[in-house]
Every structure is written in structure tokens, then in C-alpha cells.
Coordinates of C-alpha atoms (C1' of nucleotides) in Angstrom, one line a residue:
Chain A
M1 CA -8.8 7.8 14.8
S2 CA -12.1 8.3 13.1
K3 CA -14.9 5.9 13.8
S4 CA -15.8 4.7 10.4
I5 CA -13.9 3.5 7.3
P6 CA -15.1 4.2 3.8
T7 CA -17.6 1.7 2.5
R8 CA -16.8 -0.7 -0.3
E9 CA -19.4 1.1 -2.3
E10 CA -17.9 4.5 -1.8
N11 CA -14.3 3.6 -2.6
Y12 CA -13.2 0.1 -2.8
S13 CA -9.4 0.6 -2.8
E14 CA -9.5 3.1 0.0
W15 CA -11.7 0.6 2.0
Y16 CA -9.1 -2.0 1.4
N17 CA -6.2 0.2 2.5
E18 CA -8.1 1.3 5.7
I19 CA -8.9 -2.3 6.6
V20 CA -5.2 -3.2 6.3
K21 CA -4.2 -0.3 8.5
R22 CA -7.0 -0.2 11.0
A23 CA -7.0 -4.0 11.6
D24 CA -3.3 -3.6 12.3
L25 CA -2.2 -6.0 9.6
A26 CA 0.5 -4.0 7.9
E27 CA 1.8 -0.5 7.1
H28 CA 4.0 1.2 4.6
S29 CA 7.7 1.3 5.5
A30 CA 10.1 4.0 4.9
V31 CA 11.4 2.0 1.9
R32 CA 9.5 2.5 -1.3
G33 CA 7.2 -0.3 -2.2
C34 CA 7.9 -2.3 0.9
M35 CA 5.7 -3.0 3.8
V36 CA 5.9 -3.8 7.5
I37 CA 3.8 -6.7 8.4
K38 CA 2.5 -6.1 11.9
P39 CA 2.1 -8.7 14.6
Y40 CA -1.6 -9.3 14.0
G41 CA -1.2 -9.5 10.2
F42 CA 1.9 -11.7 10.6
A43 CA 0.0 -14.1 13.0
I44 CA -2.5 -14.7 10.1
W45 CA 0.4 -15.3 7.7
E46 CA 1.9 -17.7 10.2
K47 CA -1.3 -19.7 10.3
M48 CA -1.3 -19.9 6.6
Q49 CA 2.3 -21.0 6.5
R50 CA 1.6 -23.7 9.1
A51 CA -1.3 -25.1 7.2
L52 CA 0.5 -25.0 3.8
D53 CA 3.7 -26.4 5.2
D54 CA 1.9 -29.3 6.7
M55 CA 0.3 -29.9 3.3
F56 CA 3.7 -29.8 1.5
K57 CA 5.1 -32.2 4.0
A58 CA 2.1 -34.5 3.6
T59 CA 2.8 -34.7 -0.1
G60 CA 6.4 -35.6 0.5
H61 CA 8.3 -32.3 0.3
Q62 CA 11.1 -31.1 2.5
N63 CA 12.1 -27.6 3.3
A64 CA 15.5 -26.1 2.5
Y65 CA 17.0 -22.7 2.1
F66 CA 18.8 -21.2 -0.9
P67 CA 20.6 -17.8 -1.0
L68 CA 19.1 -14.4 -1.4
F69 CA 21.6 -13.5 -4.1
V70 CA 21.7 -14.9 -7.6
P71 CA 24.8 -14.3 -9.7
K72 CA 23.8 -12.4 -12.8
S73 CA 25.2 -15.1 -15.0
Y74 CA 22.9 -17.7 -13.5
L75 CA 19.9 -15.6 -14.3
E76 CA 21.0 -15.3 -17.9
L77 CA 21.2 -19.0 -18.5
E78 CA 17.6 -19.7 -19.2
E79 CA 16.8 -17.2 -21.9
E80 CA 13.1 -16.7 -21.5
H81 CA 13.4 -16.6 -17.8
A82 CA 16.1 -14.0 -17.9
E83 CA 14.0 -11.8 -20.3
G84 CA 10.9 -12.1 -18.2
F85 CA 12.5 -11.0 -14.9
A86 CA 15.2 -8.6 -16.2
K87 CA 13.0 -5.5 -15.9
E88 CA 12.3 -5.9 -12.2
C89 CA 15.6 -7.0 -10.6
A90 CA 17.4 -5.3 -7.8
V91 CA 21.1 -5.6 -8.4
V92 CA 24.0 -5.6 -5.9
T93 CA 27.2 -4.2 -7.4
H94 CA 29.3 -3.3 -4.4
Y95 CA 30.1 -4.9 -1.1
R96 CA 31.4 -2.1 1.0
L97 CA 30.7 1.5 2.1
K98 CA 33.1 4.1 3.4
S99 CA 32.8 7.4 5.2
N100 CA 32.4 10.3 2.9
P101 CA 35.6 12.3 2.6
D102 CA 33.6 15.4 1.5
G103 CA 31.3 15.4 4.5
K104 CA 29.3 13.3 6.8
G105 CA 27.6 10.0 6.0
L106 CA 28.6 7.0 4.0
I107 CA 29.3 6.5 0.3
V108 CA 29.7 3.4 -1.8
D109 CA 33.4 2.4 -1.9
E110 CA 34.2 2.4 -5.6
N111 CA 37.1 0.1 -4.9
A112 CA 34.7 -2.5 -3.7
E113 CA 32.9 -3.4 -6.9
L114 CA 31.9 -7.0 -7.2
E115 CA 33.4 -8.9 -10.2
E116 CA 30.0 -10.1 -11.0
P117 CA 26.8 -8.3 -10.0
L118 CA 24.4 -10.2 -7.7
V119 CA 20.8 -10.1 -8.4
V120 CA 18.4 -10.1 -5.4
R121 CA 16.3 -13.1 -6.2
P122 CA 13.0 -12.4 -8.0
T123 CA 12.5 -16.2 -7.8
S124 CA 15.0 -19.0 -7.2
E125 CA 14.9 -21.4 -10.1
T126 CA 18.4 -20.5 -11.2
V127 CA 20.3 -20.8 -7.9
I128 CA 18.4 -23.9 -7.1
W129 CA 19.0 -25.6 -10.4
N130 CA 22.7 -24.7 -10.0
S131 CA 22.6 -26.8 -6.8
Y132 CA 20.6 -29.6 -8.4
K133 CA 23.4 -30.1 -10.8
N134 CA 25.3 -31.5 -7.9
W135 CA 22.4 -33.3 -6.3
I136 CA 21.2 -35.2 -9.2
Q137 CA 23.3 -37.9 -10.9
S138 CA 21.2 -41.1 -11.0
W139 CA 17.6 -41.9 -11.4
R140 CA 17.9 -43.0 -7.8
D141 CA 18.3 -39.3 -6.8
L142 CA 14.9 -38.5 -8.2
P143 CA 12.5 -37.1 -7.5
V144 CA 13.9 -34.1 -5.7
L145 CA 11.0 -32.5 -3.8
I146 CA 12.1 -29.2 -2.2
N147 CA 10.3 -26.2 -0.8
Q148 CA 11.6 -23.0 0.6
W149 CA 10.0 -20.2 2.6
A150 CA 11.7 -17.0 1.6
N151 CA 11.5 -13.4 0.7
V152 CA 11.8 -12.3 -2.9
V153 CA 12.2 -8.9 -4.6
R154 CA 10.5 -7.7 -7.7
W155 CA 11.0 -4.0 -8.4
E156 CA 7.4 -3.0 -9.0
M157 CA 6.3 0.4 -10.3
R158 CA 3.1 0.6 -8.4
T159 CA 2.6 -1.2 -5.1
R160 CA -0.3 -2.0 -2.8
L161 CA -0.1 -3.6 0.7
F162 CA -0.1 -7.4 0.4
L163 CA -1.3 -7.4 -3.2
R164 CA 1.9 -6.1 -4.8
T165 CA 5.0 -5.0 -2.9
S166 CA 8.5 -4.9 -4.0
E167 CA 9.6 -7.4 -1.4
F168 CA 7.2 -10.1 -0.5
L169 CA 7.2 -13.3 1.5
W170 CA 6.3 -16.6 -0.2
Q171 CA 7.1 -20.2 -0.6
E172 CA 8.5 -21.7 -3.7
G173 CA 8.5 -25.4 -4.4
H174 CA 11.2 -26.7 -6.8
T175 CA 11.0 -30.3 -7.9
A176 CA 12.9 -32.5 -10.3
H177 CA 11.5 -35.7 -11.8
A178 CA 12.6 -38.6 -14.0
T179 CA 9.7 -38.4 -16.4
E180 CA 7.6 -35.7 -18.0
Q181 CA 4.4 -37.4 -16.8
E182 CA 5.6 -37.4 -13.2
A183 CA 6.5 -33.7 -13.4
V184 CA 3.1 -32.9 -14.9
E185 CA 1.4 -34.8 -12.1
E186 CA 3.4 -32.9 -9.5
T187 CA 2.4 -29.6 -11.1
E188 CA -1.2 -30.6 -11.0
Q189 CA -1.0 -32.1 -7.5
M190 CA 0.4 -28.8 -6.1
L191 CA -2.3 -26.8 -7.8
R192 CA -4.9 -29.0 -6.1
V193 CA -3.0 -28.5 -2.8
Y194 CA -3.3 -24.7 -3.3
A195 CA -7.0 -24.9 -4.2
D196 CA -7.6 -27.1 -1.2
F197 CA -5.9 -24.6 1.1
V198 CA -7.5 -21.5 -0.3
E199 CA -11.0 -23.1 -0.3
N200 CA -10.8 -25.0 3.0
W201 CA -8.7 -22.7 5.1
M202 CA -9.3 -19.3 3.6
A203 CA -12.9 -20.1 2.7
V204 CA -12.4 -18.6 -0.8
P205 CA -13.6 -20.6 -3.8
V206 CA -11.3 -20.7 -6.7
L207 CA -11.3 -21.6 -10.4
Q208 CA -8.4 -23.9 -11.5
G209 CA -6.9 -23.8 -15.0
L210 CA -4.1 -23.1 -17.3
K211 CA -2.6 -19.7 -18.2
T212 CA -2.4 -18.7 -21.9
A213 CA 1.1 -18.4 -23.4
S214 CA 1.2 -14.7 -22.7
E215 CA 0.4 -15.0 -19.0
R216 CA 2.8 -17.9 -18.5
F217 CA 5.7 -17.9 -16.1
A218 CA 8.9 -16.9 -17.8
G219 CA 10.7 -20.1 -18.6
A220 CA 7.7 -22.5 -18.1
E221 CA 6.1 -24.8 -20.6
E222 CA 2.8 -24.6 -18.9
T223 CA 1.5 -22.5 -16.0
Y224 CA -1.4 -23.7 -13.9
C225 CA -3.2 -21.2 -11.7
I226 CA -6.0 -20.7 -9.2
E227 CA -8.1 -17.6 -9.5
A228 CA -10.3 -16.1 -6.9
L229 CA -13.0 -13.4 -7.3
M230 CA -12.9 -10.3 -5.1
Q231 CA -15.9 -8.4 -3.9
D232 CA -15.4 -5.6 -6.4
G233 CA -15.6 -8.1 -9.2
K234 CA -11.9 -8.2 -10.0
A235 CA -10.1 -11.5 -10.2
L236 CA -7.0 -12.3 -8.2
Q237 CA -4.4 -14.9 -9.1
A238 CA -4.0 -16.7 -5.8
G239 CA -1.4 -19.3 -6.7
T240 CA 0.6 -20.7 -9.6
S241 CA 2.2 -24.1 -10.3
H242 CA 4.5 -24.4 -13.3
F243 CA 5.5 -27.3 -15.4
L244 CA 9.0 -26.2 -16.5
G245 CA 9.8 -29.1 -18.9
Q246 CA 13.5 -29.6 -19.2
N247 CA 14.3 -26.0 -19.7
F248 CA 16.2 -25.4 -16.5
A249 CA 17.8 -28.8 -16.6
K250 CA 19.2 -28.0 -20.0
S251 CA 20.3 -24.5 -19.1
F252 CA 22.1 -25.7 -16.0
D253 CA 23.3 -28.9 -17.6
V254 CA 21.6 -31.1 -15.0
K255 CA 21.5 -34.8 -16.2
F256 CA 20.8 -38.1 -14.6
V257 CA 21.6 -41.6 -15.7
N258 CA 18.5 -43.7 -16.2
K259 CA 18.1 -47.4 -15.5
N260 CA 19.4 -48.2 -18.9
N261 CA 22.6 -46.2 -18.2
E262 CA 21.6 -43.4 -20.5
Q263 CA 22.0 -39.7 -19.8
E264 CA 18.7 -37.8 -19.5
Y265 CA 17.5 -34.4 -18.5
P266 CA 15.2 -34.4 -15.5
W267 CA 11.8 -32.6 -15.7
A268 CA 11.0 -29.7 -13.4
T269 CA 8.2 -28.0 -11.6
S270 CA 8.0 -24.9 -9.5
W271 CA 5.0 -23.5 -7.6
G272 CA 4.3 -20.7 -5.2
V273 CA 1.9 -18.7 -3.1
S274 CA 2.8 -15.4 -1.4
T275 CA 1.6 -12.9 1.1
R276 CA -0.7 -11.8 -1.6
L277 CA -3.0 -14.4 -0.2
M278 CA -3.5 -12.0 2.7
G279 CA -5.0 -9.6 0.2
A280 CA -7.3 -12.3 -1.2
L281 CA -8.4 -13.1 2.3
I282 CA -9.2 -9.5 3.2
M283 CA -11.0 -8.7 -0.1
A284 CA -13.0 -11.9 -0.2
H285 CA -14.8 -11.7 3.2
S286 CA -14.5 -8.4 4.9
D287 CA -17.3 -5.9 5.2
D288 CA -17.8 -2.2 5.9
K289 CA -17.2 -2.8 9.6
G290 CA -13.8 -4.3 9.0
L291 CA -12.0 -7.5 8.6
V292 CA -13.8 -10.8 8.6
L293 CA -11.6 -13.8 9.2
P294 CA -12.4 -17.5 8.7
P295 CA -12.0 -19.3 12.1
K296 CA -9.3 -21.6 10.8
L297 CA -6.9 -18.6 10.2
A298 CA -8.0 -16.2 12.9
P299 CA -5.2 -15.5 15.4
I300 CA -7.9 -15.0 18.0
Q301 CA -10.9 -17.1 17.4
V302 CA -13.0 -16.0 20.4
V303 CA -12.8 -12.8 22.3
I304 CA -14.5 -12.6 25.7
V305 CA -15.5 -9.2 27.0
P306 CA -16.5 -9.0 30.7
I307 CA -18.8 -6.1 31.4
F308 CA -18.1 -4.8 34.8
R309 CA -17.9 -1.7 37.0
S310 CA -15.9 -2.7 40.0
E311 CA -13.0 -5.1 40.6
E312 CA -15.5 -7.2 42.6
D313 CA -17.8 -7.5 39.7
L314 CA -14.9 -8.5 37.5
A315 CA -13.8 -11.2 40.0
K316 CA -17.3 -12.6 40.0
I317 CA -17.5 -12.6 36.2
N318 CA -14.1 -14.2 35.9
E319 CA -15.3 -17.1 38.0
K320 CA -17.8 -17.8 35.2
I321 CA -15.3 -17.1 32.4
E322 CA -12.7 -19.5 33.7
P323 CA -14.6 -22.7 33.0
I324 CA -15.3 -21.4 29.5
T325 CA -11.7 -20.6 28.7
N326 CA -10.6 -24.0 30.2
A327 CA -13.0 -25.8 27.9
L328 CA -11.9 -23.7 24.9
A329 CA -8.3 -24.4 25.6
E330 CA -9.0 -28.1 25.8
K331 CA -10.7 -27.9 22.4
G332 CA -7.8 -26.0 20.9
I333 CA -9.8 -22.9 20.3
S334 CA -7.8 -19.7 20.8
F335 CA -9.3 -16.9 22.9
K336 CA -8.6 -13.6 24.5
V337 CA -10.2 -12.2 27.6
D338 CA -10.2 -8.4 27.3
D339 CA -10.8 -7.1 30.9
D340 CA -8.9 -3.8 30.1
D341 CA -10.8 -1.1 32.1
K342 CA -9.6 1.7 29.9
Y343 CA -12.1 1.0 27.2
K344 CA -15.9 0.6 27.4
P345 CA -17.5 -2.6 26.1
G346 CA -18.9 -0.8 23.1
Y347 CA -15.5 0.3 22.0
K348 CA -14.1 -3.2 22.4
F349 CA -17.0 -4.6 20.3
A350 CA -16.2 -2.3 17.5
E351 CA -12.5 -2.9 17.8
Y352 CA -12.8 -6.7 17.6
E353 CA -15.2 -6.4 14.7
L354 CA -12.6 -4.3 12.9
K355 CA -10.0 -7.1 13.6
G356 CA -12.3 -9.8 12.3
V357 CA -12.4 -12.0 15.4
P358 CA -15.0 -14.7 14.5
V359 CA -16.9 -15.0 17.8
R360 CA -17.4 -12.6 20.7
L361 CA -18.7 -13.4 24.1
A362 CA -20.0 -10.7 26.4
I363 CA -20.8 -11.4 30.0
G364 CA -21.9 -9.0 32.7
L365 CA -23.8 -8.9 35.9
R366 CA -27.1 -9.4 34.2
D367 CA -25.7 -12.7 32.9
L368 CA -24.5 -13.8 36.3
E369 CA -28.0 -13.5 37.6
N370 CA -29.5 -15.4 34.6
G371 CA -26.7 -17.9 34.1
T372 CA -26.3 -16.7 30.5
V373 CA -23.8 -15.2 28.1
E374 CA -24.1 -13.2 24.9
V375 CA -22.6 -14.8 21.8
A376 CA -22.0 -12.7 18.7
R377 CA -20.9 -13.8 15.3
R378 CA -18.6 -11.6 13.2
D379 CA -19.7 -13.0 9.8
T380 CA -23.4 -12.4 10.2
L381 CA -23.2 -9.7 13.0
S382 CA -25.9 -11.6 14.8
K383 CA -26.1 -12.0 18.6
E384 CA -27.9 -14.4 20.8
T385 CA -28.0 -14.9 24.6
M386 CA -27.6 -18.4 25.7
P387 CA -27.1 -20.4 28.9
L388 CA -23.5 -20.6 30.1
D389 CA -23.7 -24.3 30.3
G390 CA -22.5 -25.8 27.0
V391 CA -21.3 -22.5 25.6
A392 CA -17.9 -24.0 24.7
D393 CA -19.5 -26.8 22.7
H394 CA -21.7 -24.2 21.0
I395 CA -18.6 -22.2 20.1
E396 CA -16.9 -25.3 18.8
S397 CA -19.7 -25.9 16.4
L398 CA -19.9 -22.2 15.5
M399 CA -16.3 -22.4 14.4
S400 CA -17.1 -24.9 11.6
E401 CA -20.4 -23.2 10.9
I402 CA -18.8 -19.9 10.3
Q403 CA -16.0 -21.4 8.2
T404 CA -18.6 -23.1 6.0
S405 CA -20.9 -20.1 5.9
L406 CA -18.1 -17.8 4.7
Y407 CA -17.2 -20.2 2.0
D408 CA -20.8 -20.6 0.9
R409 CA -21.3 -16.9 0.8
A410 CA -18.2 -16.4 -1.3
Q411 CA -19.2 -19.2 -3.6
A412 CA -22.7 -17.7 -4.1
F413 CA -21.0 -14.4 -4.9
Q414 CA -18.7 -16.0 -7.4
K415 CA -21.6 -17.9 -9.0
A416 CA -23.7 -14.7 -9.2
N417 CA -20.8 -12.9 -10.8
T418 CA -19.9 -15.4 -13.4
T419 CA -21.5 -14.7 -16.8
S420 CA -21.4 -16.7 -19.9
V421 CA -21.6 -14.7 -23.1
E422 CA -21.8 -15.2 -26.8
T423 CA -21.5 -11.8 -28.4
W424 CA -19.0 -9.0 -28.3
D425 CA -21.6 -6.6 -26.9
E426 CA -22.6 -9.0 -24.2
F427 CA -18.9 -9.5 -23.4
K428 CA -18.1 -5.8 -23.1
A429 CA -21.2 -5.3 -20.9
A430 CA -20.3 -8.3 -18.7
I431 CA -16.7 -7.1 -18.2
E432 CA -17.9 -3.6 -17.4
K433 CA -20.2 -5.1 -14.7
G434 CA -17.3 -7.1 -13.3
G435 CA -16.8 -10.8 -12.3
F436 CA -15.7 -13.8 -14.3
V437 CA -16.8 -13.8 -17.9
V438 CA -16.9 -17.1 -19.7
A439 CA -16.6 -16.8 -23.5
H440 CA -15.2 -18.5 -26.6
W441 CA -11.7 -17.5 -27.7
D442 CA -10.0 -18.4 -30.9
G443 CA -6.7 -19.2 -29.2
T444 CA -4.6 -16.5 -30.8
D445 CA -2.3 -14.0 -29.1
E446 CA -3.6 -11.3 -31.3
T447 CA -7.2 -11.7 -30.2
E448 CA -6.1 -11.9 -26.6
T449 CA -4.2 -8.6 -26.9
K450 CA -7.0 -6.8 -28.7
I451 CA -9.5 -7.8 -26.1
K452 CA -7.1 -6.6 -23.4
E453 CA -6.6 -3.3 -25.1
E454 CA -10.2 -2.7 -25.7
T455 CA -11.7 -3.9 -22.4
K456 CA -8.7 -4.2 -19.9
A457 CA -9.9 -7.8 -19.4
T458 CA -7.4 -10.6 -19.5
I459 CA -7.8 -14.3 -19.9
R460 CA -7.5 -15.5 -16.3
L461 CA -7.4 -19.2 -17.2
I462 CA -8.4 -21.9 -19.6
P463 CA -10.5 -24.3 -17.3
L464 CA -8.9 -27.7 -16.6
N465 CA -10.6 -30.7 -18.1
S466 CA -13.2 -28.7 -19.9
A467 CA -14.9 -30.7 -22.5
E468 CA -14.5 -29.6 -26.1
M469 CA -17.4 -27.4 -27.0
M470 CA -17.2 -25.8 -30.4
G471 CA -18.3 -22.2 -30.8
K472 CA -17.3 -18.9 -32.2
C473 CA -14.8 -16.6 -30.7
V474 CA -16.5 -13.7 -28.9
Y475 CA -14.1 -11.2 -30.6
S476 CA -13.0 -12.5 -34.0
G477 CA -15.9 -14.8 -34.7
N478 CA -13.5 -17.6 -35.7
D479 CA -13.9 -21.2 -34.6
S480 CA -13.1 -21.9 -31.0
P481 CA -12.7 -25.3 -29.4
R482 CA -13.6 -24.2 -25.8
Q483 CA -14.6 -21.4 -23.5
V484 CA -12.1 -19.6 -21.4
V485 CA -12.5 -17.3 -18.4
F486 CA -12.0 -13.5 -18.7
A487 CA -11.9 -10.9 -16.1
R488 CA -10.3 -7.6 -15.1
A489 CA -7.7 -8.6 -12.6
Y490 CA -5.4 -7.4 -9.8
Chain B
rC1 C1' 7.8 5.9 -15.9
rG2 C1' 3.5 9.7 -17.5
rG3 C1' -0.8 12.6 -15.3
rG4 C1' -3.2 14.5 -10.8
rG5 C1' -2.8 15.2 -5.4
rU6 C1' -0.8 15.2 -0.4
rG7 C1' 3.4 15.7 3.4
rU8 C1' 2.4 20.7 9.8
rA9 C1' 2.2 16.5 17.5
rG10 C1' 1.0 9.2 17.5
rC11 C1' -3.6 9.8 13.8
rG12 C1' -6.9 13.3 11.0
rC13 C1' -6.6 18.2 9.6
rA14 C1' -6.5 24.1 9.7
rG15 C1' -2.8 27.9 9.0
rC16 C1' 0.4 29.1 3.3
rC17 C1' -2.9 33.1 -1.3
rU18 C1' -1.3 38.4 1.6
rG19 C1' 6.2 36.1 5.3
rG20 C1' 6.2 38.5 11.7
rU21 C1' 5.9 34.1 19.0
rA22 C1' 2.6 27.0 15.4
rG23 C1' -3.2 25.8 16.2
rC24 C1' -7.8 22.4 16.3
rG25 C1' -10.1 17.5 16.9
rC26 C1' -9.0 12.5 18.2
rG27 C1' -5.4 9.8 20.7
rC28 C1' -1.8 9.8 25.0
rA29 C1' -0.7 10.6 30.8
rC30 C1' -2.9 11.6 35.6
rC31 C1' -7.5 12.5 38.8
rG32 C1' -12.8 11.9 39.4
rU33 C1' -17.5 10.3 37.6
rU34 C1' -18.8 6.3 34.1
rC35 C1' -19.2 1.0 32.0
rG36 C1' -24.8 -4.4 28.2
rG37 C1' -22.7 -1.0 21.0
rG38 C1' -17.1 3.5 19.8
rA39 C1' -18.5 7.8 27.8
rC40 C1' -17.8 12.7 30.2
rG41 C1' -15.3 16.6 33.1
rG42 C1' -10.7 18.6 34.8
rU43 C1' -5.4 19.0 34.5
rG44 C1' -1.1 18.0 31.5
rA45 C1' 2.8 16.2 28.1
rG46 C1' 3.9 16.2 23.1
rG47 C1' 6.0 19.7 16.8
rU48 C1' 14.0 20.7 13.8
rC49 C1' 6.1 22.4 9.9
rG50 C1' 9.0 15.5 4.9
rG51 C1' 14.5 16.8 3.7
rA52 C1' 18.3 20.1 1.4
rG53 C1' 19.5 24.7 -0.7
rG54 C1' 18.0 29.8 -1.8
rU55 C1' 15.4 34.9 -1.3
rU56 C1' 14.6 38.0 3.2
rC57 C1' 15.9 41.8 9.0
rA58 C1' 12.5 37.5 9.4
rA59 C1' 10.1 31.4 6.0
rA60 C1' 5.3 26.3 7.8
rU61 C1' 4.2 30.5 4.3
rC62 C1' 7.9 32.7 -1.5
rC63 C1' 11.6 30.1 -5.2
rU64 C1' 14.7 25.7 -6.7
rC65 C1' 15.9 20.7 -6.0
rU66 C1' 14.9 16.2 -3.6
rC67 C1' 12.4 12.2 -0.8
rA68 C1' 8.0 9.6 0.6
rC69 C1' 2.9 8.4 0.2
rC70 C1' -2.1 8.4 -2.2
rC71 C1' -5.3 8.2 -6.7
rC72 C1' -5.5 7.3 -12.3
rG73 C1' -2.7 4.8 -16.5
rA74 C1' 1.4 1.5 -18.7
rC75 C1' 4.3 -3.5 -16.1
rC76 C1' 3.6 -7.6 -12.7
rA77 C1' 2.4 -12.8 -7.9

RNA sequence: CGGGGUGUAGCGCAGCCUGGUAGCGCGCACCGUUCGGGACGGUGAGGUCGGAGGUUCAAAUCCUCUCACCCCGACCA
């Protein structure tokens, strides 16, 4: 194992790949486009899941589970949805193998073809609405507020660990409401939940807004999104929340009887975030020494490295460590004492920096004499020696300080890399430089496409609640009612 | 799917051009000395050379096919 990883400056994507590998987050599997999430990486995902799940429950949702397989005929029912996902579906056509009569191994049993092919879910709107048909009859059955944690498959041409894999883990919320207004409110509420999570747990600031028609989820009336800015100046869609109108209700013939005994189609939403958030987390905070994790999502918040020569030294040091770990445990702060004698302290320091552990304590014989301990912060790489007394309290406040500091740093970066432009030349220069570019757009697909072709920049979002501000489209010069946010994106 | 590249020990690589007993560094195991920013010495284990087929007395090396991964594009959370 070489000591250093490429710097962000040298090669950003290689830096990213190395962090994922070296911090033990994930690795490529033998299956094309799929990844193995390793225990340390999965521990972070589990923390994300826990926080999000609590937030979903707090907003009245319940978890359920729907099948992995979607009958092809279901997928076909909502036309735009079908068209949007058709190109990337894995399809199951047979249900049995048999031994190869011409040699060794197994072959598909041609006598075991399914009457109807099953699609491995790229998303679950269709199976779920097929169930909702039975669940929803009266206005009293509404709203239906369901979430599921699941894996989905989208057969991607080019994959990157966490950012885009053929199979990925996510949650998908699927709700049904009696009125359009209620569904829109749900859509917006869940977007705020996502923004809250990403900002307050991941310490990554996001922009919130609406997607343009071309970027909209297949089958949605409106797609809301949160967008985060990565350190290389590219945008990353971190979560989406869709207002689905009555499209799926109509396609699956789901109706309810309202208070006036009239048949109505319910209004739908769906919303999701995925293991892609892991990519956002990595790219938002990490540095050339490795991963940097916000305390709220770090599997190990504090690592304690005793510095010792003999077993006797270690025993003496452990006497001092024990009160600290007891106090940390009481405060609910996770820790690890690494007294492995195989590696030297310097090696351990580098290793835990690579893994992004927010705080490191080092304590040796010198400290025993002085009644001190060395406290190091991963985010600033700063160290201080402080008295043993009160160190747990200090760590507790460090946790929130680091959490806040990471957010502030990311927000300052976002601010510094958001440019407002008026002219096409300014626009091209700003896109080339990277970051979010705020500009007027005439609202046409044609202009959006032209801009994408010429600069590779896409409209990341139309900011929510932005005041009308007349101007001229940066590309066409036509009238534009408001500014939108452009960027090159992942 | 197009263009470029890479597959040889757990990891990183040399060897291939010019066919002839498979090597180096790191890691791993054991022993000793070390231990406050990636320690050192000694001994040792570990490889159907990505896979299949072909040429040849002989293939990591030459030929064909195939699979996987990486980088750059088109598609996408």
C-alpha cells in the first residue's frame, strides 16, 4: 500500500476512487457496475438511514416493503414512466436453470420461460400503485404515507462507486392524497426533510428548487430537487421529490369516494435519496489526507491511541483512558481504543485520518506525568495538549464545533463558487471555471439543449420562491422572468 | 455503446518486443530490537501469469475470441 493518494488538484476522480478504496468504504464487485459496500462504508450508510428514517416517521410515514420484480405490463401502464426507464431495465425471462447436456455448468432451461417477463425494479411506482388500488377506496383511507428501503437496478453504461452503480440502495417514499394541494405540500415537505438532513447531518449546504421539464422524473408533473456543490466545482443532485399528479392513479385505476360520494383520483408523490449521498459526503469534505466525516455520521467519533512500549505502560495508560471512555459512553459518543501493538502511533494517526475519524486522542507516558492528553481534530488537522480533567466535555463540544465548522466551510465554498452572469461570454467562462452559475433563461427546451451542447452545463434547478426578476436570456437574449442555476453535474 | 489503456502473489508493478525453470517492492507469518507522525533486521509462506481456444518440442511472452476494471465521450439518482 503506497503512503499517499493523488491530490484533488492532480486528479480529482482518481482521488475520489482512492478515498473510497483506502478508507474501506466500498470496492468493485465481480459483477459489472455493482459494488460491495464494506463494513465501514455501510456503517456510515446505516447512520444516514437511521437519521432519515426517524425524520420520515416524525412526518407520519410508515415503512413497508414491495417486491423486487415488476411485471412488464405494470411498467407499461404509465406511458412516460415506461419510456423513461425502458432503456435501463434488467429483465427476468426464465425461472430455472439446468445442467448443460453438452458439458459442464448450467444453462437456462428454455422450457422455463416466464409467461410475462419481470423487470427488476428501477423504481417502484408501478408495483406500489398496483397495491394502492386495493388499499384506497374512501377518502377515509387517505392519505397513504409509505416509505420503503430497498435496492433498485438501473443498467448504467458507465458507473462510479456510490455516485452511479447499476444496483444501488435507496429509500423511496410513495404517498397518495385526496387533494392536489395536499400532495404538493407533501412533495415540498419531503424536499425540506432532505435539505434538513443533508445540511444538518451531512454538513453539506444545498440549493432547493424545481427541475426543468427535460430533467423531470419520468411520469412526474413536477420534480423538486436539492443540489450540492462538490469540491471540483461540479454539482450533484442529492435528492428528489416528485409531485406525480394523478398520472399513476389514472394508469392503475385507483379511485376513492369523496365525502360527497363522488369518485375521484388520488394525487401522488414519490421521493428518494440513495447511496449516492455517500458520494456527496465524500466529495464535499474530504481532503488530500483522506476522508473527512461530520461527527453526526462518523461510525467512530473518537479514536484513542495509547502510546506505550511495554504492557506495564499500557496498563498505566489504560487507567487514565477508562474514565474518559466511560464519560464518552455516557454522552453517547462512539469511540475506539486502538492499543494494537503491531502498528506504531504514526501509522495509526495516518490510518484514522484516512478514515475520517473526527477526533483523535493520543496519550503516552509523558502525558501520565503531566496529567494531559493530546487532542487532534481531523477537519482542521490541528492538535492541542490539554489536561485530562474535563476532556470528555471538551470532546462533546468539539463534536458540535466540528459539525458546524464543516458546514460553514462547505457553505463558504459554495458561496465563493456561485457566480451570477449576464452575458454569454461571462456564462461560458463561469461554467469553465466551475461551480453554480446563476443566469437568465428564456424557458425553452431549445435553449436549454443548445446550452448543454455547447458548454456541457445543465440547468440544475429553478430556485424555489424566487421573486420575478425580468431580464434577458443569457443565450438567446429573449425575455426571461427569472434566473436559474446552471452547472456541470455528476 | 464509441475511442484510449490495463489485467502477472493480498496490493503496486517489472518481465512480453526477441518463446526456454516466474521476479521486485509493500503487505502477511514468526523471532528480536523499536514505539509522541506511516520503524528496522533476520527467517518464512504465498502465483492454474484474468478466462477459453489456437500456433509451437516448448507460451506470461505470438495469434484469435472472451471477461473485468480504469480514463475520455453519449445516457442517468
